[in-house]
mmCIF file with all atom_site columns, C-alpha atoms and ligand atoms in Angstrom:
data_model
loop_
_atom_site.group_PDB
_atom_site.id
_atom_site.type_symbol
_atom_site.label_atom_id
_atom_site.label_alt_id
_atom_site.label_comp_id
_atom_site.label_asym_id
_atom_site.label_entity_id
_atom_site.label_seq_id
_atom_site.pdbx_PDB_ins_code
_atom_site.Cartn_x
_atom_site.Cartn_y
_atom_site.Cartn_z
_atom_site.occupancy
_atom_site.B_iso_or_equiv
_atom_site.pdbx_formal_charge
_atom_site.auth_seq_id
_atom_site.auth_comp_id
_atom_site.auth_asym_id
_atom_site.auth_atom_id
_atom_site.pdbx_PDB_model_num
ATOM   1   C  CA  . UNK R 1 1   ? 0.000  0.000   0.000   1.00 0.00 ? 1144 UNK R CA  1
ATOM   2   C  CA  . UNK R 1 2   ? 1.153  3.537   -0.711  1.00 0.00 ? 1145 UNK R CA  1
ATOM   3   C  CA  . UNK R 1 3   ? -0.029 6.893   0.650   1.00 0.00 ? 1146 UNK R CA  1
ATOM   4   C  CA  . UNK R 1 4   ? -1.946 9.191   -1.685  1.00 0.00 ? 1147 UNK R CA  1
ATOM   5   C  CA  . UNK R 1 5   ? 0.736  11.880  -1.287  1.00 0.00 ? 1148 UNK R CA  1
ATOM   6   C  CA  . UNK R 1 6   ? 3.528  9.429   -2.190  1.00 0.00 ? 1149 UNK R CA  1
ATOM   7   C  CA  . UNK R 1 7   ? 1.523  8.136   -5.147  1.00 0.00 ? 1150 UNK R CA  1
ATOM   8   C  CA  . UNK R 1 8   ? 1.063  11.726  -6.374  1.00 0.00 ? 1151 UNK R CA  1
ATOM   9   C  CA  . UNK R 1 9   ? 4.762  12.539  -5.951  1.00 0.00 ? 1152 UNK R CA  1
ATOM   10  C  CA  . UNK R 1 10  ? 5.817  9.379   -7.837  1.00 0.00 ? 1153 UNK R CA  1
ATOM   11  C  CA  . UNK R 1 11  ? 3.382  10.197  -10.638 1.00 0.00 ? 1154 UNK R CA  1
ATOM   12  C  CA  . UNK R 1 12  ? 4.990  13.659  -10.863 1.00 0.00 ? 1155 UNK R CA  1
ATOM   13  C  CA  . UNK R 1 13  ? 8.368  11.954  -11.179 1.00 0.00 ? 1156 UNK R CA  1
ATOM   14  C  CA  . UNK R 1 14  ? 6.948  9.904   -14.066 1.00 0.00 ? 1157 UNK R CA  1
ATOM   15  C  CA  . UNK R 1 15  ? 6.129  13.202  -15.812 1.00 0.00 ? 1158 UNK R CA  1
ATOM   16  C  CA  . UNK R 1 16  ? 9.644  14.543  -15.194 1.00 0.00 ? 1159 UNK R CA  1
ATOM   17  C  CA  . UNK R 1 17  ? 11.286 11.396  -16.604 1.00 0.00 ? 1160 UNK R CA  1
ATOM   18  C  CA  . UNK R 1 18  ? 8.916  11.420  -19.588 1.00 0.00 ? 1161 UNK R CA  1
ATOM   19  C  CA  . UNK R 1 19  ? 9.769  15.062  -20.263 1.00 0.00 ? 1162 UNK R CA  1
ATOM   20  C  CA  . UNK R 1 20  ? 13.480 14.185  -20.149 1.00 0.00 ? 1163 UNK R CA  1
ATOM   21  C  CA  . UNK R 1 21  ? 12.844 11.424  -22.689 1.00 0.00 ? 1164 UNK R CA  1
ATOM   22  C  CA  . UNK R 1 22  ? 11.140 13.829  -25.116 1.00 0.00 ? 1165 UNK R CA  1
ATOM   23  C  CA  . UNK R 1 23  ? 13.618 16.634  -24.470 1.00 0.00 ? 1166 UNK R CA  1
ATOM   24  C  CA  . UNK R 1 24  ? 16.494 14.313  -25.394 1.00 0.00 ? 1167 UNK R CA  1
ATOM   25  C  CA  . UNK R 1 25  ? 14.563 13.040  -28.406 1.00 0.00 ? 1168 UNK R CA  1
ATOM   26  C  CA  . UNK R 1 26  ? 14.201 16.644  -29.574 1.00 0.00 ? 1169 UNK R CA  1
ATOM   27  C  CA  . UNK R 1 27  ? 17.931 17.172  -28.988 1.00 0.00 ? 1170 UNK R CA  1
ATOM   28  C  CA  . UNK R 1 28  ? 18.726 14.030  -31.005 1.00 0.00 ? 1171 UNK R CA  1
ATOM   29  C  CA  . UNK R 1 29  ? 16.792 15.497  -33.919 1.00 0.00 ? 1172 UNK R CA  1
ATOM   30  C  CA  . UNK R 1 30  ? 18.648 18.843  -33.643 1.00 0.00 ? 1173 UNK R CA  1
ATOM   31  C  CA  . UNK R 1 31  ? 22.042 17.055  -33.528 1.00 0.00 ? 1174 UNK R CA  1
ATOM   32  C  CA  . UNK R 1 32  ? 21.094 15.010  -36.586 1.00 0.00 ? 1175 UNK R CA  1
ATOM   33  C  CA  . UNK R 1 33  ? 20.094 18.158  -38.485 1.00 0.00 ? 1176 UNK R CA  1
ATOM   34  C  CA  . UNK R 1 34  ? 23.421 19.767  -37.577 1.00 0.00 ? 1177 UNK R CA  1
ATOM   35  C  CA  . UNK R 1 35  ? 25.338 16.743  -38.905 1.00 0.00 ? 1178 UNK R CA  1
ATOM   36  C  CA  . UNK R 1 36  ? 26.442 15.638  -35.420 1.00 0.00 ? 1179 UNK R CA  1
ATOM   37  C  CA  . UNK R 1 37  ? 25.739 11.927  -35.806 1.00 0.00 ? 1180 UNK R CA  1
ATOM   38  C  CA  . UNK R 1 38  ? 27.655 10.861  -32.696 1.00 0.00 ? 1181 UNK R CA  1
ATOM   39  C  CA  . UNK R 1 39  ? 25.744 13.359  -30.551 1.00 0.00 ? 1182 UNK R CA  1
ATOM   40  C  CA  . UNK R 1 40  ? 22.435 12.327  -32.172 1.00 0.00 ? 1183 UNK R CA  1
ATOM   41  C  CA  . UNK R 1 41  ? 23.073 8.661   -31.345 1.00 0.00 ? 1184 UNK R CA  1
ATOM   42  C  CA  . UNK R 1 42  ? 24.015 9.644   -27.793 1.00 0.00 ? 1185 UNK R CA  1
ATOM   43  C  CA  . UNK R 1 43  ? 20.819 11.658  -27.279 1.00 0.00 ? 1186 UNK R CA  1
ATOM   44  C  CA  . UNK R 1 44  ? 18.661 8.858   -28.690 1.00 0.00 ? 1187 UNK R CA  1
ATOM   45  C  CA  . UNK R 1 45  ? 20.195 6.482   -26.179 1.00 0.00 ? 1188 UNK R CA  1
ATOM   46  C  CA  . UNK R 1 46  ? 19.603 8.960   -23.342 1.00 0.00 ? 1189 UNK R CA  1
ATOM   47  C  CA  . UNK R 1 47  ? 16.013 9.374   -24.498 1.00 0.00 ? 1190 UNK R CA  1
ATOM   48  C  CA  . UNK R 1 48  ? 15.469 5.586   -24.424 1.00 0.00 ? 1191 UNK R CA  1
ATOM   49  C  CA  . UNK R 1 49  ? 17.024 5.398   -20.964 1.00 0.00 ? 1192 UNK R CA  1
ATOM   50  C  CA  . UNK R 1 50  ? 14.690 8.094   -19.648 1.00 0.00 ? 1193 UNK R CA  1
ATOM   51  C  CA  . UNK R 1 51  ? 11.700 6.149   -20.932 1.00 0.00 ? 1194 UNK R CA  1
ATOM   52  C  CA  . UNK R 1 52  ? 13.006 3.155   -18.971 1.00 0.00 ? 1195 UNK R CA  1
ATOM   53  C  CA  . UNK R 1 53  ? 13.358 5.373   -15.867 1.00 0.00 ? 1196 UNK R CA  1
ATOM   54  C  CA  . UNK R 1 54  ? 9.748  6.421   -16.323 1.00 0.00 ? 1197 UNK R CA  1
ATOM   55  C  CA  . UNK R 1 55  ? 8.504  2.851   -16.766 1.00 0.00 ? 1198 UNK R CA  1
ATOM   56  C  CA  . UNK R 1 56  ? 10.403 1.626   -13.722 1.00 0.00 ? 1199 UNK R CA  1
ATOM   57  C  CA  . UNK R 1 57  ? 8.367  4.016   -11.543 1.00 0.00 ? 1200 UNK R CA  1
ATOM   58  C  CA  . UNK R 1 58  ? 5.201  3.202   -13.473 1.00 0.00 ? 1201 UNK R CA  1
ATOM   59  C  CA  . UNK R 1 59  ? 5.529  -0.538  -12.754 1.00 0.00 ? 1202 UNK R CA  1
ATOM   60  C  CA  . UNK R 1 60  ? 6.536  0.139   -9.160  1.00 0.00 ? 1203 UNK R CA  1
ATOM   61  C  CA  . UNK R 1 61  ? 3.394  2.170   -8.424  1.00 0.00 ? 1204 UNK R CA  1
ATOM   62  C  CA  . UNK R 1 62  ? 1.232  -0.640  -9.854  1.00 0.00 ? 1205 UNK R CA  1
ATOM   63  C  CA  . UNK R 1 63  ? 3.096  -3.289  -7.870  1.00 0.00 ? 1206 UNK R CA  1
ATOM   64  C  CA  . UNK R 1 64  ? 2.407  -1.549  -4.573  1.00 0.00 ? 1207 UNK R CA  1
ATOM   65  C  CA  . UNK R 1 65  ? -1.267 -1.146  -5.365  1.00 0.00 ? 1208 UNK R CA  1
ATOM   66  C  CA  . UNK R 1 66  ? -1.170 2.489   -6.414  1.00 0.00 ? 1209 UNK R CA  1
ATOM   67  C  CA  . UNK R 1 67  ? -2.471 3.961   -9.651  1.00 0.00 ? 1210 UNK R CA  1
ATOM   68  C  CA  . UNK R 1 68  ? 0.184  4.914   -12.199 1.00 0.00 ? 1211 UNK R CA  1
ATOM   69  C  CA  . UNK R 1 69  ? -0.837 7.684   -14.582 1.00 0.00 ? 1212 UNK R CA  1
ATOM   70  C  CA  . UNK R 1 70  ? 0.380  8.093   -18.166 1.00 0.00 ? 1213 UNK R CA  1
ATOM   71  C  CA  . UNK R 1 71  ? 1.974  11.561  -18.130 1.00 0.00 ? 1214 UNK R CA  1
ATOM   72  C  CA  . UNK R 1 72  ? 0.990  14.757  -19.880 1.00 0.00 ? 1215 UNK R CA  1
ATOM   73  C  CA  . UNK R 1 73  ? 4.205  16.037  -21.416 1.00 0.00 ? 1216 UNK R CA  1
ATOM   74  C  CA  . UNK R 1 74  ? 4.702  19.613  -22.618 1.00 0.00 ? 1217 UNK R CA  1
ATOM   75  C  CA  . UNK R 1 75  ? 6.500  20.077  -25.906 1.00 0.00 ? 1218 UNK R CA  1
ATOM   76  C  CA  . UNK R 1 76  ? 10.261 20.444  -25.412 1.00 0.00 ? 1219 UNK R CA  1
ATOM   77  C  CA  . UNK R 1 77  ? 12.338 23.126  -27.205 1.00 0.00 ? 1220 UNK R CA  1
ATOM   78  C  CA  . UNK R 1 78  ? 13.446 22.352  -30.777 1.00 0.00 ? 1221 UNK R CA  1
ATOM   79  C  CA  . UNK R 1 79  ? 16.212 24.877  -31.220 1.00 0.00 ? 1222 UNK R CA  1
ATOM   80  C  CA  . UNK R 1 80  ? 19.515 25.084  -29.365 1.00 0.00 ? 1223 UNK R CA  1
ATOM   81  C  CA  . UNK R 1 81  ? 22.124 27.816  -29.749 1.00 0.00 ? 1224 UNK R CA  1
ATOM   82  C  CA  . UNK R 1 82  ? 25.090 25.453  -29.902 1.00 0.00 ? 1225 UNK R CA  1
ATOM   83  C  CA  . UNK R 1 83  ? 26.100 21.930  -28.972 1.00 0.00 ? 1226 UNK R CA  1
ATOM   84  C  CA  . UNK R 1 84  ? 27.692 23.368  -25.813 1.00 0.00 ? 1227 UNK R CA  1
ATOM   85  C  CA  . UNK R 1 85  ? 24.411 25.026  -24.827 1.00 0.00 ? 1228 UNK R CA  1
ATOM   86  C  CA  . UNK R 1 86  ? 22.584 21.783  -25.581 1.00 0.00 ? 1229 UNK R CA  1
ATOM   87  C  CA  . UNK R 1 87  ? 24.741 19.758  -23.198 1.00 0.00 ? 1230 UNK R CA  1
ATOM   88  C  CA  . UNK R 1 88  ? 24.484 22.516  -20.575 1.00 0.00 ? 1231 UNK R CA  1
ATOM   89  C  CA  . UNK R 1 89  ? 20.698 22.135  -20.811 1.00 0.00 ? 1232 UNK R CA  1
ATOM   90  C  CA  . UNK R 1 90  ? 21.012 18.345  -20.381 1.00 0.00 ? 1233 UNK R CA  1
ATOM   91  C  CA  . UNK R 1 91  ? 23.174 18.817  -17.307 1.00 0.00 ? 1234 UNK R CA  1
ATOM   92  C  CA  . UNK R 1 92  ? 20.726 21.353  -15.832 1.00 0.00 ? 1235 UNK R CA  1
ATOM   93  C  CA  . UNK R 1 93  ? 17.829 18.966  -16.405 1.00 0.00 ? 1236 UNK R CA  1
ATOM   94  C  CA  . UNK R 1 94  ? 19.703 16.092  -14.774 1.00 0.00 ? 1237 UNK R CA  1
ATOM   95  C  CA  . UNK R 1 95  ? 20.411 18.271  -11.735 1.00 0.00 ? 1238 UNK R CA  1
ATOM   96  C  CA  . UNK R 1 96  ? 16.704 19.047  -11.523 1.00 0.00 ? 1239 UNK R CA  1
ATOM   97  C  CA  . UNK R 1 97  ? 15.898 15.304  -11.655 1.00 0.00 ? 1240 UNK R CA  1
ATOM   98  C  CA  . UNK R 1 98  ? 18.453 14.602  -8.906  1.00 0.00 ? 1241 UNK R CA  1
ATOM   99  C  CA  . UNK R 1 99  ? 16.879 17.258  -6.710  1.00 0.00 ? 1242 UNK R CA  1
ATOM   100 C  CA  . UNK R 1 100 ? 13.452 15.772  -7.325  1.00 0.00 ? 1243 UNK R CA  1
ATOM   101 C  CA  . UNK R 1 101 ? 14.673 12.260  -6.419  1.00 0.00 ? 1244 UNK R CA  1
ATOM   102 C  CA  . UNK R 1 102 ? 16.190 13.669  -3.222  1.00 0.00 ? 1245 UNK R CA  1
ATOM   103 C  CA  . UNK R 1 103 ? 12.854 15.257  -2.328  1.00 0.00 ? 1246 UNK R CA  1
ATOM   104 C  CA  . UNK R 1 104 ? 11.050 11.951  -2.952  1.00 0.00 ? 1247 UNK R CA  1
ATOM   105 C  CA  . UNK R 1 105 ? 13.518 10.198  -0.681  1.00 0.00 ? 1248 UNK R CA  1
ATOM   106 C  CA  . UNK R 1 106 ? 12.982 12.805  2.038   1.00 0.00 ? 1249 UNK R CA  1
ATOM   107 C  CA  . UNK R 1 107 ? 9.212  12.305  1.723   1.00 0.00 ? 1250 UNK R CA  1
ATOM   108 C  CA  . UNK R 1 108 ? 9.477  8.497   1.869   1.00 0.00 ? 1251 UNK R CA  1
ATOM   109 C  CA  . UNK R 1 109 ? 11.632 8.847   4.969   1.00 0.00 ? 1252 UNK R CA  1
ATOM   110 C  CA  . UNK R 1 110 ? 9.137  11.182  6.619   1.00 0.00 ? 1253 UNK R CA  1
ATOM   111 C  CA  . UNK R 1 111 ? 6.268  8.806   5.822   1.00 0.00 ? 1254 UNK R CA  1
ATOM   112 C  CA  . UNK R 1 112 ? 8.288  5.805   7.064   1.00 0.00 ? 1255 UNK R CA  1
ATOM   113 C  CA  . UNK R 1 113 ? 7.684  4.266   3.619   1.00 0.00 ? 1256 UNK R CA  1
ATOM   114 C  CA  . UNK R 1 114 ? 10.743 2.019   3.582   1.00 0.00 ? 1257 UNK R CA  1
ATOM   115 C  CA  . UNK R 1 115 ? 9.654  0.168   0.442   1.00 0.00 ? 1258 UNK R CA  1
ATOM   116 C  CA  . UNK R 1 116 ? 9.643  3.359   -1.622  1.00 0.00 ? 1259 UNK R CA  1
ATOM   117 C  CA  . UNK R 1 117 ? 12.780 4.571   0.133   1.00 0.00 ? 1260 UNK R CA  1
ATOM   118 C  CA  . UNK R 1 118 ? 14.502 1.351   -0.961  1.00 0.00 ? 1261 UNK R CA  1
ATOM   119 C  CA  . UNK R 1 119 ? 13.123 1.535   -4.484  1.00 0.00 ? 1262 UNK R CA  1
ATOM   120 C  CA  . UNK R 1 120 ? 14.505 5.060   -4.949  1.00 0.00 ? 1263 UNK R CA  1
ATOM   121 C  CA  . UNK R 1 121 ? 18.095 4.087   -4.138  1.00 0.00 ? 1264 UNK R CA  1
ATOM   122 C  CA  . UNK R 1 122 ? 18.585 2.844   -7.715  1.00 0.00 ? 1265 UNK R CA  1
ATOM   123 C  CA  . UNK R 1 123 ? 17.826 6.389   -8.929  1.00 0.00 ? 1266 UNK R CA  1
ATOM   124 C  CA  . UNK R 1 124 ? 20.388 7.910   -6.577  1.00 0.00 ? 1267 UNK R CA  1
ATOM   125 C  CA  . UNK R 1 125 ? 23.149 5.876   -8.223  1.00 0.00 ? 1268 UNK R CA  1
ATOM   126 C  CA  . UNK R 1 126 ? 21.766 6.455   -11.718 1.00 0.00 ? 1269 UNK R CA  1
ATOM   127 C  CA  . UNK R 1 127 ? 21.719 10.233  -11.183 1.00 0.00 ? 1270 UNK R CA  1
ATOM   128 C  CA  . UNK R 1 128 ? 25.276 10.209  -9.864  1.00 0.00 ? 1271 UNK R CA  1
ATOM   129 C  CA  . UNK R 1 129 ? 26.393 8.411   -13.040 1.00 0.00 ? 1272 UNK R CA  1
ATOM   130 C  CA  . UNK R 1 130 ? 24.408 10.639  -15.399 1.00 0.00 ? 1273 UNK R CA  1
ATOM   131 C  CA  . UNK R 1 131 ? 25.608 13.888  -13.853 1.00 0.00 ? 1274 UNK R CA  1
ATOM   132 C  CA  . UNK R 1 132 ? 29.217 12.648  -13.974 1.00 0.00 ? 1275 UNK R CA  1
ATOM   133 C  CA  . UNK R 1 133 ? 28.824 11.680  -17.640 1.00 0.00 ? 1276 UNK R CA  1
ATOM   134 C  CA  . UNK R 1 134 ? 27.418 15.095  -18.578 1.00 0.00 ? 1277 UNK R CA  1
ATOM   135 C  CA  . UNK R 1 135 ? 30.213 16.865  -16.698 1.00 0.00 ? 1278 UNK R CA  1
ATOM   136 C  CA  . UNK R 1 136 ? 32.763 14.774  -18.638 1.00 0.00 ? 1279 UNK R CA  1
ATOM   137 C  CA  . UNK R 1 137 ? 31.204 15.845  -21.940 1.00 0.00 ? 1280 UNK R CA  1
ATOM   138 C  CA  . UNK R 1 138 ? 30.978 19.507  -20.889 1.00 0.00 ? 1281 UNK R CA  1
ATOM   139 C  CA  . UNK R 1 139 ? 34.651 19.444  -19.799 1.00 0.00 ? 1282 UNK R CA  1
ATOM   140 C  CA  . UNK R 1 140 ? 35.628 18.091  -23.222 1.00 0.00 ? 1283 UNK R CA  1
ATOM   141 C  CA  . UNK R 1 141 ? 33.591 20.781  -24.988 1.00 0.00 ? 1284 UNK R CA  1
ATOM   142 C  CA  . UNK R 1 142 ? 35.321 23.412  -22.854 1.00 0.00 ? 1285 UNK R CA  1
ATOM   143 C  CA  . UNK R 1 143 ? 38.722 22.046  -23.886 1.00 0.00 ? 1286 UNK R CA  1
ATOM   144 C  CA  . UNK R 1 144 ? 37.880 21.738  -27.566 1.00 0.00 ? 1287 UNK R CA  1
ATOM   145 C  CA  . UNK R 1 145 ? 35.640 24.833  -27.826 1.00 0.00 ? 1288 UNK R CA  1
ATOM   146 C  CA  . UNK R 1 146 ? 32.350 24.742  -29.725 1.00 0.00 ? 1289 UNK R CA  1
ATOM   147 C  CA  . UNK R 1 147 ? 33.190 26.960  -32.684 1.00 0.00 ? 1290 UNK R CA  1
ATOM   148 C  CA  . UNK R 1 148 ? 32.093 25.523  -36.084 1.00 0.00 ? 1291 UNK R CA  1
ATOM   149 C  CA  . UNK R 1 149 ? 35.626 24.147  -36.636 1.00 0.00 ? 1292 UNK R CA  1
ATOM   150 C  CA  . UNK R 1 150 ? 35.471 22.200  -33.364 1.00 0.00 ? 1293 UNK R CA  1
ATOM   151 C  CA  . UNK R 1 151 ? 32.189 20.407  -33.995 1.00 0.00 ? 1294 UNK R CA  1
ATOM   152 C  CA  . UNK R 1 152 ? 33.774 17.454  -35.776 1.00 0.00 ? 1295 UNK R CA  1
ATOM   153 C  CA  . UNK R 1 153 ? 36.064 16.811  -32.807 1.00 0.00 ? 1296 UNK R CA  1
ATOM   154 C  CA  . UNK R 1 154 ? 33.248 17.160  -30.258 1.00 0.00 ? 1297 UNK R CA  1
ATOM   155 C  CA  . UNK R 1 155 ? 31.200 14.662  -32.237 1.00 0.00 ? 1298 UNK R CA  1
ATOM   156 C  CA  . UNK R 1 156 ? 34.161 12.261  -32.352 1.00 0.00 ? 1299 UNK R CA  1
ATOM   157 C  CA  . UNK R 1 157 ? 34.553 12.471  -28.558 1.00 0.00 ? 1300 UNK R CA  1
ATOM   158 C  CA  . UNK R 1 158 ? 30.843 11.772  -28.004 1.00 0.00 ? 1301 UNK R CA  1
ATOM   159 C  CA  . UNK R 1 159 ? 31.037 8.862   -30.460 1.00 0.00 ? 1302 UNK R CA  1
ATOM   160 C  CA  . UNK R 1 160 ? 33.872 7.435   -28.319 1.00 0.00 ? 1303 UNK R CA  1
ATOM   161 C  CA  . UNK R 1 161 ? 31.477 7.540   -25.342 1.00 0.00 ? 1304 UNK R CA  1
ATOM   162 C  CA  . UNK R 1 162 ? 28.810 5.784   -27.458 1.00 0.00 ? 1305 UNK R CA  1
ATOM   163 C  CA  . UNK R 1 163 ? 31.271 2.987   -28.210 1.00 0.00 ? 1306 UNK R CA  1
ATOM   164 C  CA  . UNK R 1 164 ? 32.194 2.651   -24.519 1.00 0.00 ? 1307 UNK R CA  1
ATOM   165 C  CA  . UNK R 1 165 ? 28.527 2.428   -23.575 1.00 0.00 ? 1308 UNK R CA  1
ATOM   166 C  CA  . UNK R 1 166 ? 27.800 -0.105  -26.312 1.00 0.00 ? 1309 UNK R CA  1
ATOM   167 C  CA  . UNK R 1 167 ? 30.673 -2.332  -25.217 1.00 0.00 ? 1310 UNK R CA  1
ATOM   168 C  CA  . UNK R 1 168 ? 29.488 -2.117  -21.581 1.00 0.00 ? 1311 UNK R CA  1
ATOM   169 C  CA  . UNK R 1 169 ? 26.035 -3.431  -22.526 1.00 0.00 ? 1312 UNK R CA  1
ATOM   170 C  CA  . UNK R 1 170 ? 25.333 -7.144  -22.192 1.00 0.00 ? 1313 UNK R CA  1
ATOM   171 C  CA  . UNK R 1 171 ? 25.482 -8.910  -25.570 1.00 0.00 ? 1314 UNK R CA  1
ATOM   172 C  CA  . UNK R 1 172 ? 22.062 -9.768  -26.976 1.00 0.00 ? 1315 UNK R CA  1
ATOM   173 C  CA  . UNK R 1 173 ? 21.454 -13.362 -27.950 1.00 0.00 ? 1316 UNK R CA  1
ATOM   174 C  CA  . UNK R 1 174 ? 20.515 -14.558 -31.412 1.00 0.00 ? 1317 UNK R CA  1
HETATM 175 FE FE1 . FEO P 2 .   ? 16.006 9.785   -15.400 1.00 0.00 ? 1984 FEO P FE1 1
HETATM 176 FE FE2 . FEO P 2 .   ? 18.359 11.235  -16.340 1.00 0.00 ? 1984 FEO P FE2 1
HETATM 177 O  O1  . FEO P 2 .   ? 16.895 11.323  -15.260 1.00 0.00 ? 1984 FEO P O1  1
#
């Protein structure tokens, strides 16, 4: 069983994760249009991951006898000033998600809802990893610069990260 306030807060988190998924999808499209194929692939992967984050909460709410709601998602921006600004926006959004997870944890603690408290620990680790990854990319962009001449090198660096992530994934059978 879950309290109504916890159910509401988790449903709000579903909306936040869904928005992240569509924001990153929009960013993937922008990167593709700008010829940044490595960045586009990266943002598509992030978008897919955010959908998984959303579904994880969705299933959890159902499992504990709450009512999970399909989210209403506002349309994300379609234009970004530069690839540097785009990754800054990703990092800002991830920080917002981390803050929201921390607030959910504080609420679960206050309500003595240990099941939800436990469930949320996975997100704590995930947010630590995602923020670190975005900082790595932003540091590289700072080093390389994001003038038109630097875009090729930024894209190559992000493609290197794609390859690392692909090799870290479990091999699919068949
Ligand atoms: Fe699910 Fe990257 O926040």
